[in-house]
Coordinates of C-alpha atoms and ligand atoms in Angstrom, one line a residue:
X224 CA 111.2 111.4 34.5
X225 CA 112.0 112.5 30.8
X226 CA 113.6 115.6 30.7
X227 CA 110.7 118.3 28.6
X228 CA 112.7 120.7 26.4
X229 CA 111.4 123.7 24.9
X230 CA 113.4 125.9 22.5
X231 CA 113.4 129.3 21.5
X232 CA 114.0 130.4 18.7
X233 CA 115.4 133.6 17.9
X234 CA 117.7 133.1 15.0
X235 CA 121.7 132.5 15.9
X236 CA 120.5 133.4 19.9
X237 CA 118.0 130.6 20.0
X238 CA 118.7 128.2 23.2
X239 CA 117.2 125.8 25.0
X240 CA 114.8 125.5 28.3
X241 CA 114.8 122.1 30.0
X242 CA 112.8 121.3 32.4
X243 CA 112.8 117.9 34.7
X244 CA 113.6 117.0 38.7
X245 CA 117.1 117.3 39.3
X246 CA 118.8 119.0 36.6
X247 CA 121.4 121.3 38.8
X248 CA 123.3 118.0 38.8
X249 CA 123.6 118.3 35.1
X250 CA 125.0 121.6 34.7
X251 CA 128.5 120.6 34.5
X252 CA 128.1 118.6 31.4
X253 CA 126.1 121.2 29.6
X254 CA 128.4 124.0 30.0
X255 CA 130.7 121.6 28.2
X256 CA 128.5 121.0 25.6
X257 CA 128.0 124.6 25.1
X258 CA 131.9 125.1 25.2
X259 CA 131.7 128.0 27.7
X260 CA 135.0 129.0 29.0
X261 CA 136.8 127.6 32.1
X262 CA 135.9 130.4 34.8
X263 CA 132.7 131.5 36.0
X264 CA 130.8 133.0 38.3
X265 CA 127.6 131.4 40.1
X266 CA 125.1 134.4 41.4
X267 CA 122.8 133.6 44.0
X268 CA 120.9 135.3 47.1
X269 CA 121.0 133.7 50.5
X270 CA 117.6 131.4 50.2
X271 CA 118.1 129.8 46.8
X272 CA 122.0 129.6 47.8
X273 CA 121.5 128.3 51.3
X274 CA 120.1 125.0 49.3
X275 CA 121.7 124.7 45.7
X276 CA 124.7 126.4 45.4
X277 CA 126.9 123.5 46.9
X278 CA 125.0 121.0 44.1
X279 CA 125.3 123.9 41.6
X280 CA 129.3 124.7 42.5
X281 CA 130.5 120.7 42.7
X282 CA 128.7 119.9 39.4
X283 CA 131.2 122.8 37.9
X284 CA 134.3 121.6 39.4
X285 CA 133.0 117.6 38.5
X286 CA 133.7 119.3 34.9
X287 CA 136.7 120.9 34.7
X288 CA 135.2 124.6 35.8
X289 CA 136.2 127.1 38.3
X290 CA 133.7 129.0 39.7
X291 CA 133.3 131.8 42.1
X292 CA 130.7 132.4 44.5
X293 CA 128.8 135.2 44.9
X294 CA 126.0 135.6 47.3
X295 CA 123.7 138.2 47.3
X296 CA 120.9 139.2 49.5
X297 CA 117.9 138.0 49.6
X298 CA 114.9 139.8 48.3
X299 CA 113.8 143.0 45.4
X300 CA 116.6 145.3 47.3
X301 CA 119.1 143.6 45.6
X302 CA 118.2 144.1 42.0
X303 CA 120.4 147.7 42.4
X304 CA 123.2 149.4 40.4
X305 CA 125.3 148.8 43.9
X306 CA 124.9 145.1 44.2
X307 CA 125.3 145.2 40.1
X308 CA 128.9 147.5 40.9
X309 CA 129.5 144.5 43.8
X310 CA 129.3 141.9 41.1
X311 CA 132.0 143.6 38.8
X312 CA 134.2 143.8 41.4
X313 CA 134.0 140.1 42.3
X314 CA 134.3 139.2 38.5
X315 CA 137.3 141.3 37.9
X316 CA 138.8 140.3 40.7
X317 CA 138.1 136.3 39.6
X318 CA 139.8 137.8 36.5
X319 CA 136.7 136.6 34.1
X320 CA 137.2 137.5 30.6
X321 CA 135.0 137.0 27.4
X322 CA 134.3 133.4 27.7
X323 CA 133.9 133.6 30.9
X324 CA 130.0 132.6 31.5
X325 CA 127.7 133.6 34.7
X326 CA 125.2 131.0 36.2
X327 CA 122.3 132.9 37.9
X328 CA 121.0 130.6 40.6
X329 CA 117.6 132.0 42.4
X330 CA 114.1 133.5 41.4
X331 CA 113.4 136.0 39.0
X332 CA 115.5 138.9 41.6
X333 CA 118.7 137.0 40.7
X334 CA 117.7 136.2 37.4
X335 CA 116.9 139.9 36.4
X336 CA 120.0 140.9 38.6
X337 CA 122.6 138.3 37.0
X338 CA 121.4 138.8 33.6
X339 CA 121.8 142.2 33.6
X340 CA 125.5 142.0 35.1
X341 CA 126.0 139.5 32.1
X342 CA 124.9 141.6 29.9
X343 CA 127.4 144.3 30.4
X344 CA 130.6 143.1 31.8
X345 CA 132.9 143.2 29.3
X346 CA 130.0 144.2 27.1
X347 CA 128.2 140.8 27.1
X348 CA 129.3 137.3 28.9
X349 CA 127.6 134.1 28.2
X350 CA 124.7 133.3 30.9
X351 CA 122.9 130.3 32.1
X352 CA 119.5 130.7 33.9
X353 CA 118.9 128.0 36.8
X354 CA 115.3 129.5 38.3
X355 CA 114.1 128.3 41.4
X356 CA 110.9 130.0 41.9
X357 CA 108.0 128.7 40.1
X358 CA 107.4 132.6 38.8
X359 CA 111.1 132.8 37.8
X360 CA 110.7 129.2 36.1
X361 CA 107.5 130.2 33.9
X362 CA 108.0 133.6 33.7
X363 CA 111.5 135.6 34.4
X364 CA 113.7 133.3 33.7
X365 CA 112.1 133.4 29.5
X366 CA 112.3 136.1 27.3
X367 CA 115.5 137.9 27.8
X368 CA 114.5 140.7 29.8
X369 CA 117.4 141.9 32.4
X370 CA 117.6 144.9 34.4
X371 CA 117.4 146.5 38.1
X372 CA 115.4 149.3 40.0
X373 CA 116.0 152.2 40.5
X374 CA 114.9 154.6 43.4
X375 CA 112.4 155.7 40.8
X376 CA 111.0 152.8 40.1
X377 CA 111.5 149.4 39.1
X378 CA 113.5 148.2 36.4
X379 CA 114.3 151.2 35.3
X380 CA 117.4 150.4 33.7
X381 CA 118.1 147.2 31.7
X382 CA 119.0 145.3 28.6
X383 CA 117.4 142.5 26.7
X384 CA 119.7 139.8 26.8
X385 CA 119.5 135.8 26.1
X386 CA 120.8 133.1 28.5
X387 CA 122.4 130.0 26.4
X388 CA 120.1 127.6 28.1
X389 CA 117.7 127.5 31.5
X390 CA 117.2 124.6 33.4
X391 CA 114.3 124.6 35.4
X392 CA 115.4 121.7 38.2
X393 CA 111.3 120.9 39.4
X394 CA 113.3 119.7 42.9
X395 CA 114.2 123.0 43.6
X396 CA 110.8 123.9 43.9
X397 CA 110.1 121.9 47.1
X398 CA 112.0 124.8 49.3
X399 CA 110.2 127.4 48.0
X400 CA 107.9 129.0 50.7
X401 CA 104.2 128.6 50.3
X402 CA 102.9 131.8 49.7
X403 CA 105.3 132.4 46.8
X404 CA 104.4 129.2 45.0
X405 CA 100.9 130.1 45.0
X406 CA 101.8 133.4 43.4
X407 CA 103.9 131.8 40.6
X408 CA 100.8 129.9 39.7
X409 CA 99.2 133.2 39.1
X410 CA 101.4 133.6 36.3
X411 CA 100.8 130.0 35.5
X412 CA 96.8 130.7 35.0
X413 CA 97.3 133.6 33.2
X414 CA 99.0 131.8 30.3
X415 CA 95.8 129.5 30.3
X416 CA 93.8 132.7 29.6
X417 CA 95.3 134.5 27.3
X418 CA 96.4 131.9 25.4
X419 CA 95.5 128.1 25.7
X420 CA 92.1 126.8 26.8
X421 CA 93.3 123.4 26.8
X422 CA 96.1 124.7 29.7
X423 CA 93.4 126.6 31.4
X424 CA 91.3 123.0 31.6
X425 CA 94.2 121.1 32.3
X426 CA 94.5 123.4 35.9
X427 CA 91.6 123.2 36.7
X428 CA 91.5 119.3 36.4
X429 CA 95.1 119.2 38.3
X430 CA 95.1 122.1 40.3
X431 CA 94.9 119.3 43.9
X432 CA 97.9 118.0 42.3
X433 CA 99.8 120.9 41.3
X434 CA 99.4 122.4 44.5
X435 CA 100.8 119.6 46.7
X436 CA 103.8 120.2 43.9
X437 CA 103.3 117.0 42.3
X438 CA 106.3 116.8 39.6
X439 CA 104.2 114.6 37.0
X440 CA 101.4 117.1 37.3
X441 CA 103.9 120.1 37.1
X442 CA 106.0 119.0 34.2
X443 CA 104.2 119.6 31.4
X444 CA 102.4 122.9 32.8
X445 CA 105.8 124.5 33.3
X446 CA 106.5 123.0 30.0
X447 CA 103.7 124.4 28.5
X448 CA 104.1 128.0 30.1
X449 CA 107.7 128.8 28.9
X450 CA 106.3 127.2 25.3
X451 CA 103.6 129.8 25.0
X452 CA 106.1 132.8 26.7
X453 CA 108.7 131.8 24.0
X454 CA 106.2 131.7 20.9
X455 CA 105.5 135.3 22.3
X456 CA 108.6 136.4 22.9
X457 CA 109.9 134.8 19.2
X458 CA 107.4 136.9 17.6
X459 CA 108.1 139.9 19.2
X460 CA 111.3 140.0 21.5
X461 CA 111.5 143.9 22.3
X462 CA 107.6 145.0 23.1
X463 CA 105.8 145.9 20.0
X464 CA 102.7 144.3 19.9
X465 CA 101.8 140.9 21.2
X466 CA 104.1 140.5 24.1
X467 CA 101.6 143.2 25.5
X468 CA 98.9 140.4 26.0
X469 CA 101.7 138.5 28.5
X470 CA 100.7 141.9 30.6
X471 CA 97.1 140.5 31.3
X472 CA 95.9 141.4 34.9
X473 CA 99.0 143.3 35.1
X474 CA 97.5 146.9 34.9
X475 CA 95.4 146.5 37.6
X476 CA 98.2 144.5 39.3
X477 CA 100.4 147.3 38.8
X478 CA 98.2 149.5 40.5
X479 CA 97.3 147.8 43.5
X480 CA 100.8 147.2 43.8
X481 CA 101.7 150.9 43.6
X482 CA 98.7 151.9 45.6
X483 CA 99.5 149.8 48.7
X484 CA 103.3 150.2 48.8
X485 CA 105.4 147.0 47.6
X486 CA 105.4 144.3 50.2
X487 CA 101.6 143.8 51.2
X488 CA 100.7 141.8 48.5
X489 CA 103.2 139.5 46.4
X490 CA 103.0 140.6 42.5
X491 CA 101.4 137.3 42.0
X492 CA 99.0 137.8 44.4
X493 CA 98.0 141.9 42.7
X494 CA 97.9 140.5 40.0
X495 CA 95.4 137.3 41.4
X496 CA 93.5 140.4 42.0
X497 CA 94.1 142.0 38.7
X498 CA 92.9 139.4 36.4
X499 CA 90.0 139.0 37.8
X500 CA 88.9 142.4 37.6
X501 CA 90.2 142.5 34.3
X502 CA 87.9 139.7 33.2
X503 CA 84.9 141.5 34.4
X504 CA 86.0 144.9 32.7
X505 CA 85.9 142.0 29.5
X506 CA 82.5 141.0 30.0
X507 CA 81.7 144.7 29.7
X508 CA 83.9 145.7 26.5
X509 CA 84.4 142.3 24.7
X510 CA 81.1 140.2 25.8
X511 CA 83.5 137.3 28.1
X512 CA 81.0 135.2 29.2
X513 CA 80.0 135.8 32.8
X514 CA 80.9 131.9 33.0
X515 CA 84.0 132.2 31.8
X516 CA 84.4 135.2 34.3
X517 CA 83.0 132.6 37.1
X518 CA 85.7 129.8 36.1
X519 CA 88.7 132.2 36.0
X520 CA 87.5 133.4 39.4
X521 CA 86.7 129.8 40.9
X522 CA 90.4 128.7 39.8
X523 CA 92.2 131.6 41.3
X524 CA 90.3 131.0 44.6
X525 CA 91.3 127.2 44.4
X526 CA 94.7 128.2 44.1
X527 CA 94.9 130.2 47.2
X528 CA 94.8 133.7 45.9
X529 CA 93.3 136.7 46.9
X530 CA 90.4 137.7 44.0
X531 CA 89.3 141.1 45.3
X532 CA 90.4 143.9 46.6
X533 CA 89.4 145.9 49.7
X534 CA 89.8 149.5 49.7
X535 CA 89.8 152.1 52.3
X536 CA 89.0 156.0 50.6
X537 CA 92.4 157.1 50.5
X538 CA 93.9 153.9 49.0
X539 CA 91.0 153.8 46.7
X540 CA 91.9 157.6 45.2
X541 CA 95.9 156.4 45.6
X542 CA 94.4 153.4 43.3
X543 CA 93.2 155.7 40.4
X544 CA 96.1 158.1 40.6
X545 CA 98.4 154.8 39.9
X546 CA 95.9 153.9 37.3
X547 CA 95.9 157.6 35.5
X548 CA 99.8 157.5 35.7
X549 CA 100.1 154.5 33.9
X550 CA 102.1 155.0 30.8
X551 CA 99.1 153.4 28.9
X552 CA 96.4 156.1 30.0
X553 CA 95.2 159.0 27.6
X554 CA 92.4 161.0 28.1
X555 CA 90.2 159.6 30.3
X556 CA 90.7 156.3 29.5
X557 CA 92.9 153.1 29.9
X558 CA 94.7 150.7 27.8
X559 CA 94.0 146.6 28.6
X560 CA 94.8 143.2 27.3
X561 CA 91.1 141.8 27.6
X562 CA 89.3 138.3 26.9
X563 CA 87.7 137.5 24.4
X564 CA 87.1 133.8 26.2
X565 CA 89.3 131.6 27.8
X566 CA 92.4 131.3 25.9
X567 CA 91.7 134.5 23.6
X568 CA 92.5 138.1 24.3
X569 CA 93.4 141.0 22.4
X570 CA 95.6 144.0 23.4
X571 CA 95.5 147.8 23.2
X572 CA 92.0 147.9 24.3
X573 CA 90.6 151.3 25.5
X574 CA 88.4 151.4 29.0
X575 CA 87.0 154.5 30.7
X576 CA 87.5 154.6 34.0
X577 CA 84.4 154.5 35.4
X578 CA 83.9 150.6 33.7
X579 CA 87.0 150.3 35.6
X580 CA 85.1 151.8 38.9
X581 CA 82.3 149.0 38.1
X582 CA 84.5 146.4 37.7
X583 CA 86.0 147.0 40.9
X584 CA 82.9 147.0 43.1
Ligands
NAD677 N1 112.7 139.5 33.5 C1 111.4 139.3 33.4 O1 110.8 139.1 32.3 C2 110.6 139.3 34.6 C3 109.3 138.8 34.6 C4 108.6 138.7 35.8 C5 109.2 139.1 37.0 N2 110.4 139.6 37.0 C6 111.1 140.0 38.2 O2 111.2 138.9 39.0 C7 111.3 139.3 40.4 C8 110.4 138.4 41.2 O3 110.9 137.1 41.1 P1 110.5 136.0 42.2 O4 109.0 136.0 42.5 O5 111.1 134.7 41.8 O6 111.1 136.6 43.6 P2 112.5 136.3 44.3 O7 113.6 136.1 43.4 O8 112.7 137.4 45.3 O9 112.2 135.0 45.1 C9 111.2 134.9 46.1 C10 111.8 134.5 47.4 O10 112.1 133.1 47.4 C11 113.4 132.8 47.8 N3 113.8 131.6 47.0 C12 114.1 131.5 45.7 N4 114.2 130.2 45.4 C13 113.9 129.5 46.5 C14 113.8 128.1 46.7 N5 113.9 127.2 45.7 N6 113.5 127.7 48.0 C15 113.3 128.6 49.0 N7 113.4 129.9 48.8 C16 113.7 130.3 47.5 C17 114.1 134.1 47.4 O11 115.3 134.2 48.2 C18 113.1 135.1 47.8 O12 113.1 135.3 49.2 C19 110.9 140.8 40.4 O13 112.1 141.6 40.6 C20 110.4 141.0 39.0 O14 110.6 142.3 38.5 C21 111.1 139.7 35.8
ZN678 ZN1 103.8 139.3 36.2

């Protein structure tokens, strides 16, 4: 299968995102190509290492590298200041220096985790994304944004950093547990919505397809994805405007997620939940269709995700609080990304709460 490449551009940081079956093999002979330094240091978590860090590790040393190992636990625990302080250790130890380059190997936890850890060692080492979540390969993985929790809340403390290339190896996603694929595509519909009818028809057609993993089928919708998230990101890499719409379903996502602890629904799955809310809350403010509201519904459903959201009192008031707390509330009222239609929405628009009471019924 050809190997799809998208670039981004962002001036003398622009780099490239490949995406085909089988790429870890390659990474060898593109970290020659980029003329990163001899020593480096693969981070993984247990999962995503368990399958790929022997292919990833041999296709180094095939090239002339020597890399270290480091394997992290598995799961959001580890995107922490300790396991960043860890890493440090491990790379001064391995004596990396300046051209020195780190290979983050895993889903968007690693990602986040091993970008931020490049980022500031040494004030900045060359990085190389290898996602193997479907999430992390349409989403994390583009865009440059690094960082970790903190007890206080989640990513609280980061940097916006590029990687010099991501390969997204399709292969890799044949591990991945069932549950979390179907939440990746979450992320995957969303870019259909807020920004390409065409993708948005395409899934629909495919979805069979794309849910049995199909590569053919996959290839250019992962190619597509990181496409629209890079024209996003190219036009506005640190948050100003338009990279809000990428939010989409996200502040009701958030909320449900912060309502009903982290760990009963999977952020794809909140935020399933959230963009279909948020589409009725469009009907309401920016006249969506109530067909286009049906189809967006219909295609989450098809993909295995929860659409709705069941309530009990105290979770429901817990709901609002989250909702009111948002950094985008004032006075009563709430900021969205909302439709337009399929493939348009606009950002910054204000809600009162009860539409969002409505919307939730
Ligand atoms: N930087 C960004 O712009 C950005 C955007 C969205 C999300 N994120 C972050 O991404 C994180 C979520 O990423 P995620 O959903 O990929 O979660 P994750 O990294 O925790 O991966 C999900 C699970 O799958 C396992 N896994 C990974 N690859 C596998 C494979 N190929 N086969 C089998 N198991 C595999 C992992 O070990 C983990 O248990 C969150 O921390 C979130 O904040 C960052
Ligand atoms: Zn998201």
């Amino acid at each position: 299968m050809a190997v799809r490449t998208v670039s981004v551009q962002l001036g003398s940081r622009s780099y490239a995102i490949k995406i085909a079956p089988s790429l870890l093999q390659t990474l060898g002979g593109e970290c020659t190509r980029l003329k990163l330094g001899d020593r480096c240091a693969i981070i993984t978590d247990r999962n995503a290492g368990k399958f790929f860090a022997r292919t990833v590790f041999d296709s180094l040393v095939r090239k002339g590298f020597s890399p270290l190992l480091i394997t992290v636990a598995a799961g959001e625990t580890a995107k922490s200041l300790r396991t960043v302080e860890k890493c440090y250790d491990q790379l001064a130890a391995h004596r990396l220096e300046r051209k020195s380059f780190i290979i983050a190997l895993g889903g968007g936890v690693v990602g986040d985790l091993a970008g931020f850890v490049a980022a500031s060692y040494l004030r900045g080492i060359p990085f190389v994304q290898l996602p193997t979540t479907l999430l992390a390969q349409v989403d994390s993985s583009v865009g440059g944004k690094t960082g970790v929790n903190l007890h206080a809340g989640k990513n609280l403390v980061g940097a916006f950093y590029q990687p010099r290339l991501v390969l997204c190896d399709l292969r890799t996603l044949e591990t991945l547990p069932e549950r979390e694929y179907r939440a990746g595509l979450a992320e995957v519909i969303k870019y259909g919505i807020i920004y390409d009818a065409p993708l948005f028809a395409r899934l629909e057609r495919d979805l069979p397809k794309i849910l049995r993993r199909d590569e053919t089928a996959l290839s250019p919708v992962i190619a597509r994805c990181c496409e629209i998230k890079a024209e996003v990101v190219s036009q506005d890499e640190t948050e100003r405007g338009l990279r809000a719409i990428l939010n989409f379903g996200h502040t009701i996502g958030h909320a449900i997620e912060n309502s009903f602890g982290y760990g009963k629904y999977l952020h794809g799955e909140a935020i399933a939940i959230g963009q279909v809310v948020e589409a009725k809350i469009s009907e309401k403010i920016l006249g969506l269709p109530e067909g286009e509201t049906r189809r967006i519904e219909s295609l989450f459903r098809q993909a295995g995700l929860p659409v709705q959201i069941k309530f009990s009192g105290a979770q429901r008031k817990k709901f609002f609080d989250a909702m009111r707390l948002d950094k985008k509330a004032k006075d009563g009222e709430v900021q969205f990304v909302l439709a337009r239609k399929i493939g348009k929405v606009e950002f910054g628009q204000r809600v009162p709460v009860e539409t969002i009471e409505r919307a939730l019924d």
